[in-house]
Amino acid sequence: MPLVDTVRRHWFAFAVGACTAGVAGFLFANLLGWPPHEDETLPLFVGRQPLGQLLHTVLTRRGGAPLHFMLAWVVAHLGGGLGAMRLLSALFAIASVPLIALLAARLAGRTTALAATAVACASWVLLFHGIYARMYSLFLCTSSLSYLALLAAIEHGGRRRWALWVVAVLLAVASHPYGAIVLASQGLYVLVTRSRVRQAVLAFGAVALIGAPFWWSDLVLAGRFDAGVGSGQKLGSATSVLDYLEHAAGDFSSGYRGALIVVLLLALGGLVRLWRDRPRSALLSVLVIATPALVLTFAHANSNAAAPESRHLIFALPFFTLLVGAGLTGLTRRLPLAGPAVAVAAIAALLPAELAWGWQKTPQLYTGEPAARISARHDASDWLAKTAQPNDILFGYDPIYLGAWRRAPGLVSRLVVPRADPKLAFRTLLDARKPLGRGVWVFDASDNNNFVKRLAIPLVLPTPPQGFEARTFGPFLVIRTAEPTRTIRNYLKLARRAELVGKSLDQGDADTNLVTVLDTMQELDAYAAKSRPAAAR
């Protein structure tokens, strides 16, 4: 029996509204519960720059997600902080819910769309990144919009609809480097279906031309792929890619083995049903999932880059839940009497399993940050704000620095040396005004990267301790040089001594940070070797 709609439009709108309200209620209730992370504060530090300097930094130095950094620039210059950035993430996640429902309804009908939307709303990927102040909920929203716009342009044609698609897909490309994969999947869909190819060629050509700054930004980021603090499994073989897709499927639904097996069987059944009843919908779903798999296989085959995480495939969430929803509604067709009850019971069982999986992955998203840690972080920010000097050198985009900056924006330094990227760290130090100021480092005994997390940290000074001062605030140890470091070489020597303290305290990021400092020394040596012959001439 073909897929048909058994849900009327007004009931569909009401149910989607209820799902959207449920997601909004969860996100707003937990907006500030997750502990601040440096990946969230980084865009705000970069966003403090003038607009021209920001674009130069993002497009030529950092690469990545220009639209996200532009939003951070707006927030920073309006006086907002991390709470405002998280609010933006929440709003984009909330807006994604009706987009997922509309996309699924267009591809498989309203009945399947309701099941798919319900599964998506409880997904850890959606809920966590609806709070986490990075670009992923923005990417989900813009990519879903681009797929909707593509389907409308293919179905009805016309310059206006293709122009709307161009805008939508450019927003997706500007939201995340994987926007290029979104574009590739859409291009393959047009080619395979041979849908309005002549109009599509012009539209894709416009995207290629207008998106030139974004392609350049992606190339810049590709040159930094060896930079990072993760240690994910390397991709490159079919087995490793399948493992990665399985992991992503678990984060899209529930990663518990039993629940995931059921979900994958439902998705497989949904794909078979879609392929029989709506082959184009099935084809698009396959292409959305298969395109990144192929790209990652070839891109990582000869690369040392760590595997991406499930959040990088967030654009595939609507299509994965669509397949699961099609599998659920397929049960109602095979079991005319008990089918609806079975489908409802399956959803009722799956949603708690999804929430439980999220609780296991990020419990503080649900329980909140410990009050003692919040108080200690505020105390550390207060101390730094009161004792800061405008030319201090801050190491890493620690939330404590952001708190100090918001308390004393005219006194706290804007100079932050990024960790886990020696080339960018060296370039930052090279461009900084000389002589360099005091070095500042923060160590966190409660960080999630630590093997053992504690709410207290001992007061430890570098060896030898001369030239350093330190304060402890609950789990936070703040080390600072007593005098300006003056030169890049002297700063790096002192940074090495400071990071050895982190290793002695078993800090999870200490190894990465120490390697960054040592590699930055090598960058300095190479730069000095090149400069000497030029100076001699």
Coordinates of C-alpha atoms in Angstrom, one line a residue:
M1 CA 0.0 0.0 0.0
P2 CA 1.5 3.4 -1.0
L3 CA 2.3 6.0 1.6
V4 CA -0.8 8.2 2.2
D5 CA -1.7 11.0 4.6
T6 CA -4.0 10.0 7.4
V7 CA -3.3 13.1 9.4
R8 CA -5.3 16.2 8.5
R9 CA -3.4 19.5 8.0
H10 CA -4.7 21.2 11.1
W11 CA -3.8 18.3 13.3
F12 CA -0.4 18.1 11.7
A13 CA 0.2 21.8 12.4
F14 CA -1.0 21.3 16.0
A15 CA 1.3 18.3 16.5
V16 CA 4.3 20.0 15.0
G17 CA 3.6 23.1 17.1
A18 CA 3.5 20.9 20.2
C19 CA 6.8 19.3 19.3
T20 CA 8.4 22.7 18.7
A21 CA 7.1 24.0 22.0
G22 CA 8.5 20.9 23.8
V23 CA 11.9 21.5 22.3
A24 CA 11.7 25.2 23.1
G25 CA 10.7 24.5 26.7
F26 CA 13.7 22.1 27.2
L27 CA 16.2 24.4 25.7
F28 CA 15.1 27.5 27.5
A29 CA 15.0 25.6 30.8
N30 CA 18.5 24.3 30.4
L31 CA 20.1 27.1 28.5
L32 CA 22.7 28.0 31.1
G33 CA 23.0 24.6 32.7
W34 CA 25.8 23.2 30.5
P35 CA 29.2 24.4 31.8
P36 CA 30.8 27.0 29.5
H37 CA 33.4 25.6 27.0
E38 CA 36.2 27.4 25.2
D39 CA 34.7 26.4 21.8
E40 CA 31.7 28.5 22.7
T41 CA 33.7 31.5 23.9
L42 CA 36.1 31.5 20.9
P43 CA 33.7 33.2 18.5
L44 CA 33.0 35.9 21.0
F45 CA 36.8 36.6 21.4
V46 CA 37.1 36.7 17.6
G47 CA 33.9 38.7 17.3
R48 CA 35.3 41.5 19.4
Q49 CA 37.4 42.6 16.5
P50 CA 36.3 45.3 14.0
L51 CA 34.3 43.8 11.1
G52 CA 37.1 44.0 8.5
Q53 CA 39.6 42.4 10.9
L54 CA 37.1 39.7 11.8
L55 CA 36.5 38.8 8.1
H56 CA 40.3 38.7 7.5
T57 CA 40.8 36.4 10.5
V58 CA 38.0 34.0 9.6
L59 CA 38.6 33.9 5.8
T60 CA 42.4 33.9 5.8
R61 CA 43.6 32.6 9.2
R62 CA 41.0 30.4 10.9
G63 CA 38.7 29.3 8.2
G64 CA 35.4 27.6 9.2
A65 CA 32.0 29.1 9.5
P66 CA 31.8 32.8 8.5
L67 CA 28.1 33.2 9.2
H68 CA 28.5 31.9 12.8
F69 CA 31.4 34.3 13.4
M70 CA 29.3 37.2 11.9
L71 CA 26.5 36.4 14.4
A72 CA 29.1 36.4 17.2
W73 CA 30.4 39.8 16.0
V74 CA 26.8 41.1 16.2
V75 CA 26.4 39.7 19.7
A76 CA 29.8 41.0 20.9
H77 CA 29.2 44.5 19.6
L78 CA 25.7 44.6 21.2
G79 CA 27.2 43.8 24.5
G80 CA 26.0 40.2 24.6
G81 CA 27.9 37.2 26.0
L82 CA 27.7 33.5 26.1
G83 CA 24.0 33.6 27.2
A84 CA 23.1 35.5 24.0
M85 CA 25.1 33.1 21.8
R86 CA 23.3 30.1 23.4
L87 CA 20.0 31.8 22.9
L88 CA 20.8 32.0 19.2
S89 CA 21.7 28.3 19.1
A90 CA 18.4 27.6 20.8
L91 CA 16.4 29.7 18.4
F92 CA 17.9 28.0 15.4
A93 CA 17.3 24.6 16.9
I94 CA 13.7 25.5 17.6
A95 CA 13.2 26.8 14.0
S96 CA 14.7 23.6 12.7
V97 CA 11.8 21.5 14.1
P98 CA 9.0 22.8 11.8
L99 CA 11.5 22.7 8.9
I100 CA 12.2 19.0 9.6
A101 CA 8.5 18.4 9.7
L102 CA 7.9 20.2 6.4
L103 CA 10.8 18.5 4.7
A104 CA 9.6 15.1 5.8
A105 CA 6.0 15.8 4.9
R106 CA 7.1 16.9 1.4
L107 CA 9.1 13.7 1.0
A108 CA 6.9 11.1 2.7
G109 CA 3.6 12.7 3.8
R110 CA 2.3 14.1 7.0
T111 CA 1.9 10.8 8.9
T112 CA 5.5 9.8 8.4
A113 CA 6.6 13.4 9.0
L114 CA 5.0 13.4 12.5
A115 CA 6.8 10.2 13.5
A116 CA 10.1 11.6 12.1
T117 CA 9.7 14.9 13.9
A118 CA 9.0 13.2 17.2
V119 CA 12.2 11.1 16.9
A120 CA 14.2 14.2 15.9
C121 CA 12.9 16.3 18.8
A122 CA 14.3 13.9 21.4
S123 CA 17.6 13.4 19.6
W124 CA 20.7 14.3 21.6
V125 CA 22.3 15.9 18.6
L126 CA 19.4 18.4 18.4
L127 CA 19.0 19.1 22.1
F128 CA 22.6 19.4 23.0
H129 CA 23.5 21.6 20.0
G130 CA 20.4 23.7 20.7
I131 CA 22.2 24.8 23.8
Y132 CA 25.9 24.5 22.8
A133 CA 26.9 27.9 21.4
R134 CA 28.5 26.7 18.2
M135 CA 27.3 26.6 14.6
Y136 CA 25.6 23.3 14.5
S137 CA 22.0 24.2 15.1
L138 CA 22.5 27.1 12.7
F139 CA 23.8 24.5 10.2
L140 CA 20.8 22.2 10.8
C141 CA 18.4 25.1 10.2
T142 CA 20.1 26.4 7.0
S143 CA 20.7 23.0 5.5
S144 CA 17.1 21.9 6.1
L145 CA 15.9 25.1 4.5
S146 CA 18.2 24.5 1.5
Y147 CA 16.8 21.0 0.9
L148 CA 13.2 22.4 1.1
A149 CA 14.1 25.2 -1.3
L150 CA 15.7 22.7 -3.8
L151 CA 12.6 20.5 -3.8
A152 CA 10.4 23.5 -4.4
A153 CA 12.6 24.7 -7.3
I154 CA 12.7 21.3 -8.9
E155 CA 9.0 20.8 -8.6
H156 CA 7.8 24.2 -9.8
G157 CA 10.9 25.8 -11.4
G158 CA 11.2 29.5 -12.0
R159 CA 13.9 32.0 -11.4
R160 CA 12.5 33.1 -8.1
R161 CA 12.5 29.6 -6.6
W162 CA 16.0 28.9 -7.8
A163 CA 17.2 32.2 -6.5
L164 CA 15.7 31.3 -3.1
W165 CA 17.6 28.0 -3.2
V166 CA 20.8 29.8 -4.1
V167 CA 20.4 32.0 -1.0
A168 CA 19.5 29.1 1.3
V169 CA 22.3 26.9 0.2
L170 CA 24.8 29.7 0.5
L171 CA 23.7 30.2 4.1
A172 CA 24.3 26.5 4.7
V173 CA 27.7 26.7 3.1
A174 CA 28.5 29.8 5.2
S175 CA 27.3 28.0 8.4
H176 CA 29.8 25.1 8.2
P177 CA 32.4 23.6 5.9
Y178 CA 30.2 20.5 5.5
G179 CA 27.8 22.8 3.7
A180 CA 29.9 21.8 0.6
I181 CA 28.7 18.2 1.2
V182 CA 25.1 19.4 1.4
L183 CA 25.6 21.1 -1.9
A184 CA 27.3 18.0 -3.4
S185 CA 24.4 15.8 -2.4
Q186 CA 21.9 18.2 -4.0
G187 CA 24.0 18.3 -7.1
L188 CA 24.0 14.5 -7.4
Y189 CA 20.3 14.4 -6.8
V190 CA 19.7 16.8 -9.7
L191 CA 22.1 14.9 -12.0
V192 CA 20.6 11.4 -11.2
T193 CA 17.0 12.6 -11.5
R194 CA 17.7 14.9 -14.4
S195 CA 15.4 17.4 -12.9
R196 CA 15.4 20.9 -14.6
V197 CA 19.1 20.5 -15.4
R198 CA 19.4 23.6 -17.5
Q199 CA 18.0 25.8 -14.7
A200 CA 20.0 24.0 -12.1
V201 CA 23.3 24.5 -14.0
L202 CA 22.8 28.3 -13.8
A203 CA 21.8 28.2 -10.2
F204 CA 24.8 25.9 -9.2
G205 CA 27.1 28.2 -11.2
A206 CA 25.8 31.2 -9.2
V207 CA 26.5 29.3 -6.0
A208 CA 30.0 28.4 -7.1
L209 CA 30.8 32.1 -8.0
I210 CA 29.1 33.9 -5.1
G211 CA 30.4 31.3 -2.6
A212 CA 34.1 31.9 -3.6
P213 CA 34.9 33.4 -0.2
F214 CA 33.4 30.4 1.6
W215 CA 35.4 28.0 -0.6
W216 CA 38.6 29.8 0.3
S217 CA 37.6 29.7 4.0
D218 CA 37.1 26.0 3.7
L219 CA 40.6 25.6 2.2
V220 CA 42.1 27.6 5.0
L221 CA 40.4 25.3 7.5
A222 CA 41.5 22.2 5.6
G223 CA 45.1 23.4 6.1
R224 CA 44.5 23.3 9.8
F225 CA 42.8 19.9 10.0
D226 CA 45.8 18.5 12.0
A227 CA 45.0 21.1 14.6
G228 CA 42.5 20.1 17.3
V229 CA 42.1 18.7 20.8
G230 CA 40.3 15.5 19.8
S231 CA 41.8 12.1 19.3
G232 CA 39.1 10.5 17.2
Q233 CA 39.5 7.3 15.2
K234 CA 41.0 7.9 11.7
L235 CA 38.8 7.3 8.8
G236 CA 39.8 6.0 5.4
S237 CA 38.4 2.5 5.2
A238 CA 34.9 1.3 4.6
T239 CA 34.8 -0.3 8.0
S240 CA 35.8 2.9 9.8
V241 CA 33.3 5.0 7.9
L242 CA 30.5 2.5 8.7
D243 CA 31.5 2.7 12.4
Y244 CA 31.4 6.4 12.2
L245 CA 27.9 6.4 10.6
E246 CA 26.7 3.9 13.3
H247 CA 28.0 6.2 16.0
A248 CA 26.2 9.2 14.3
A249 CA 23.0 7.1 14.1
G250 CA 23.2 6.4 17.8
D251 CA 23.6 10.1 18.6
F252 CA 20.7 10.9 16.2
S253 CA 18.5 8.5 18.2
S254 CA 19.7 6.3 21.0
G255 CA 23.2 4.7 21.1
Y256 CA 22.3 1.8 23.4
R257 CA 23.0 -1.3 21.4
G258 CA 19.5 -2.8 21.6
A259 CA 17.7 0.4 20.9
L260 CA 20.1 1.3 18.0
I261 CA 19.5 -2.1 16.4
V262 CA 15.8 -1.6 16.4
V263 CA 16.2 2.0 15.1
L264 CA 18.5 0.8 12.2
L265 CA 16.0 -1.9 11.3
L266 CA 13.2 0.6 11.2
A267 CA 15.3 2.9 9.1
L268 CA 16.1 0.0 6.7
G269 CA 12.4 -0.9 6.5
G270 CA 11.6 2.8 5.9
L271 CA 14.1 3.0 3.1
V272 CA 12.7 -0.1 1.4
R273 CA 9.1 1.3 1.7
L274 CA 10.2 4.8 0.4
W275 CA 12.1 3.2 -2.5
R276 CA 8.9 1.4 -3.6
D277 CA 6.4 4.1 -3.0
R278 CA 8.4 7.4 -3.4
P279 CA 11.7 6.5 -5.1
R280 CA 12.9 10.1 -5.5
S281 CA 12.5 10.6 -1.7
A282 CA 14.4 7.5 -1.0
L283 CA 17.1 8.5 -3.5
L284 CA 17.6 11.9 -1.9
S285 CA 17.8 10.3 1.6
V286 CA 20.4 7.8 0.4
L287 CA 22.4 10.6 -1.3
V288 CA 22.4 12.8 1.8
I289 CA 23.8 9.9 3.9
A290 CA 26.1 8.4 1.2
T291 CA 27.7 11.6 0.0
P292 CA 29.6 12.4 3.3
A293 CA 30.5 8.7 3.6
L294 CA 32.2 8.8 0.2
V295 CA 33.8 12.1 0.8
L296 CA 35.2 11.1 4.2
T297 CA 36.5 7.8 2.8
F298 CA 38.5 9.5 0.1
A299 CA 39.4 12.6 2.1
H300 CA 40.8 10.7 5.1
A301 CA 42.4 7.8 3.3
N302 CA 45.8 9.5 3.3
S303 CA 45.2 12.0 6.1
N304 CA 46.3 12.2 9.7
A305 CA 43.2 14.1 10.6
A306 CA 41.0 12.7 13.4
A307 CA 37.5 11.5 12.4
P308 CA 34.7 14.0 12.6
E309 CA 32.0 13.6 15.2
S310 CA 28.3 13.0 14.9
R311 CA 27.5 16.7 15.0
H312 CA 29.3 17.2 11.7
L313 CA 26.5 15.2 10.0
I314 CA 23.7 17.1 11.7
F315 CA 22.4 18.1 8.3
A316 CA 21.4 14.4 7.8
L317 CA 19.3 14.3 10.9
P318 CA 16.0 15.1 9.1
F319 CA 16.6 12.3 6.5
F320 CA 17.7 9.7 9.1
T321 CA 14.6 10.3 11.2
L322 CA 12.5 10.3 8.0
L323 CA 13.6 6.8 7.3
V324 CA 12.9 5.8 10.9
G325 CA 9.5 7.4 10.6
A326 CA 8.7 5.7 7.4
G327 CA 9.6 2.4 9.1
L328 CA 7.3 3.2 12.0
T329 CA 4.4 4.1 9.7
G330 CA 5.1 0.9 7.7
L331 CA 4.1 -1.1 10.8
T332 CA 0.7 0.5 10.7
R333 CA 0.2 -0.7 7.1
R334 CA 1.4 -4.3 7.8
L335 CA -0.7 -4.6 10.9
P336 CA -4.0 -2.9 10.1
L337 CA -5.5 -3.5 13.5
A338 CA -2.6 -3.4 15.9
G339 CA -0.3 -1.4 13.7
P340 CA -1.1 2.1 15.0
A341 CA -0.8 1.0 18.6
V342 CA 2.5 -0.7 17.9
A343 CA 3.8 2.4 16.2
V344 CA 2.8 4.7 19.1
A345 CA 4.2 2.2 21.6
A346 CA 7.5 2.1 19.6
I347 CA 7.7 5.9 19.7
A348 CA 6.8 6.0 23.4
A349 CA 9.6 3.6 24.1
L350 CA 12.2 5.2 21.8
L351 CA 11.9 8.8 23.1
P352 CA 12.9 7.9 26.7
A353 CA 15.8 5.9 25.3
E354 CA 16.9 8.9 23.3
L355 CA 16.7 11.1 26.4
A356 CA 18.6 8.5 28.5
W357 CA 21.3 8.4 25.9
G358 CA 21.7 12.1 26.0
W359 CA 21.9 12.0 29.8
Q360 CA 24.7 9.4 29.6
K361 CA 26.7 11.4 27.1
T362 CA 26.3 14.9 28.7
P363 CA 24.7 14.5 32.2
Q364 CA 25.3 18.2 33.1
L365 CA 23.1 19.2 30.2
Y366 CA 20.3 17.8 32.4
T367 CA 21.6 18.3 35.9
G368 CA 23.4 21.6 35.4
E369 CA 26.8 22.8 36.4
P370 CA 27.7 22.4 40.1
A371 CA 27.1 25.5 42.1
A372 CA 30.6 25.4 43.6
R373 CA 32.1 25.4 40.2
I374 CA 30.0 28.3 39.0
S375 CA 31.0 30.3 42.1
A376 CA 34.7 29.5 41.7
R377 CA 34.6 30.5 38.0
H378 CA 33.1 33.8 38.9
D379 CA 35.7 34.4 41.6
A380 CA 38.5 33.6 39.2
S381 CA 37.0 36.0 36.6
D382 CA 36.7 38.7 39.2
W383 CA 40.3 38.4 40.3
L384 CA 41.6 38.5 36.7
A385 CA 39.4 41.5 35.9
K386 CA 40.8 43.4 39.0
T387 CA 44.4 42.6 38.3
A388 CA 44.5 42.5 34.5
Q389 CA 46.7 44.5 32.3
P390 CA 45.7 45.3 28.7
N391 CA 48.7 43.6 27.1
D392 CA 48.5 40.3 29.0
I393 CA 48.8 37.2 26.9
L394 CA 45.9 34.8 27.5
F395 CA 46.4 31.1 26.5
G396 CA 43.3 29.4 25.1
Y397 CA 39.8 30.8 24.9
D398 CA 39.0 29.9 28.5
P399 CA 35.5 31.0 29.7
I400 CA 37.2 32.6 32.8
Y401 CA 38.9 35.1 30.4
L402 CA 35.5 35.9 28.9
G403 CA 34.0 36.5 32.3
A404 CA 36.9 38.8 33.2
W405 CA 36.5 40.7 29.9
R406 CA 32.8 41.3 30.5
R407 CA 33.6 42.7 33.9
A408 CA 36.4 45.0 32.8
P409 CA 36.3 45.2 28.9
G410 CA 38.8 48.1 28.9
L411 CA 41.4 46.3 31.0
V412 CA 41.4 42.7 30.1
S413 CA 43.6 41.8 27.1
R414 CA 42.2 41.0 23.7
L415 CA 45.3 38.9 22.9
V416 CA 44.6 35.2 23.0
V417 CA 47.0 32.5 21.9
P418 CA 45.0 29.6 20.5
R419 CA 46.0 26.2 21.8
A420 CA 46.2 23.1 19.6
D421 CA 47.3 25.1 16.6
P422 CA 51.1 26.0 16.6
K423 CA 51.0 27.9 13.3
L424 CA 48.1 30.1 14.3
A425 CA 49.7 30.5 17.8
F426 CA 52.9 31.6 16.3
R427 CA 51.2 34.0 13.9
T428 CA 49.2 35.5 16.8
L429 CA 52.4 36.1 18.8
L430 CA 54.2 37.5 15.8
D431 CA 51.5 40.0 15.0
A432 CA 51.1 41.0 18.7
R433 CA 52.4 44.4 19.8
K434 CA 55.9 44.2 21.4
P435 CA 57.2 44.0 24.0
L436 CA 54.8 41.2 25.1
G437 CA 53.0 41.4 28.4
R438 CA 52.5 38.9 31.1
G439 CA 51.5 35.3 30.3
V440 CA 48.3 33.9 31.8
W441 CA 47.3 30.2 32.0
V442 CA 44.2 28.5 33.5
F443 CA 44.0 24.8 34.6
D444 CA 40.7 23.2 35.4
A445 CA 40.6 20.0 37.6
S446 CA 36.9 19.6 36.8
D447 CA 37.3 19.7 33.0
N448 CA 35.5 16.9 31.1
N449 CA 38.7 15.9 29.4
N450 CA 40.3 14.9 32.7
F451 CA 40.3 11.3 33.5
V452 CA 39.3 12.1 37.1
K453 CA 37.3 15.3 37.7
R454 CA 37.6 17.2 40.9
L455 CA 36.2 20.4 42.4
A456 CA 39.4 21.4 44.0
I457 CA 43.0 21.8 42.7
P458 CA 46.3 22.3 44.6
L459 CA 48.3 25.5 44.4
V460 CA 51.3 24.5 42.3
L461 CA 53.8 26.8 40.8
P462 CA 56.1 26.1 37.9
T463 CA 59.6 24.8 38.5
P464 CA 61.5 26.9 39.4
P465 CA 58.8 29.2 40.8
Q466 CA 60.6 32.5 40.4
G467 CA 58.8 34.9 38.1
F468 CA 55.4 33.3 38.5
E469 CA 52.3 33.9 40.7
A470 CA 49.3 31.7 41.1
R471 CA 45.8 31.6 42.7
T472 CA 43.3 28.8 43.1
F473 CA 39.6 29.1 42.9
G474 CA 37.9 25.8 43.6
P475 CA 38.9 23.5 40.6
F476 CA 40.7 26.4 38.8
L477 CA 44.4 27.2 39.0
V478 CA 45.4 30.5 37.5
I479 CA 49.1 30.9 36.8
R480 CA 50.6 34.2 35.7
T481 CA 54.0 35.6 35.1
A482 CA 54.9 38.4 37.5
E483 CA 56.6 40.5 34.8
P484 CA 56.0 41.0 31.1
T485 CA 57.5 38.3 29.0
R486 CA 58.7 40.8 26.4
T487 CA 59.8 38.4 23.6
I488 CA 58.1 35.5 21.8
R489 CA 61.0 33.2 22.8
N490 CA 60.8 34.1 26.4
Y491 CA 57.0 33.8 26.5
L492 CA 57.3 30.3 25.0
K493 CA 59.9 29.2 27.5
L494 CA 57.7 30.4 30.4
A495 CA 54.6 28.8 28.8
R496 CA 56.5 25.5 28.7
R497 CA 57.2 25.6 32.4
A498 CA 53.5 26.5 33.0
E499 CA 52.2 23.7 30.9
L500 CA 54.4 21.2 32.8
V501 CA 52.4 22.1 35.8
G502 CA 49.3 20.9 34.0
K503 CA 51.0 17.6 33.2
S504 CA 52.0 17.2 36.8
L505 CA 48.3 17.6 37.8
D506 CA 47.1 15.1 35.2
Q507 CA 45.2 17.8 33.2
G508 CA 43.5 16.2 30.2
D509 CA 44.6 19.0 27.8
A510 CA 48.1 19.4 29.2
D511 CA 49.7 17.1 26.6
T512 CA 48.1 18.9 23.7
N513 CA 49.0 22.3 25.1
L514 CA 52.6 21.4 25.8
V515 CA 53.0 20.1 22.2
T516 CA 51.5 23.3 21.0
V517 CA 54.1 25.3 22.9
L518 CA 57.0 23.1 21.7
D519 CA 55.8 23.2 18.1
T520 CA 55.4 26.9 18.3
M521 CA 59.0 27.1 19.3
Q522 CA 59.9 25.2 16.2
E523 CA 57.8 27.7 14.1
L524 CA 59.8 30.5 15.8
D525 CA 63.1 28.8 15.0
A526 CA 62.2 28.3 11.4
Y527 CA 61.0 31.9 11.0
A528 CA 64.3 33.2 12.6
A529 CA 66.3 31.0 10.2
K530 CA 64.5 32.5 7.2
S531 CA 64.9 36.0 8.5
R532 CA 68.6 35.9 9.1
P533 CA 69.7 35.6 5.5
A534 CA 67.2 38.4 4.5
A535 CA 68.6 40.6 7.2
A536 CA 72.2 39.9 6.0
R537 CA 71.3 41.0 2.5

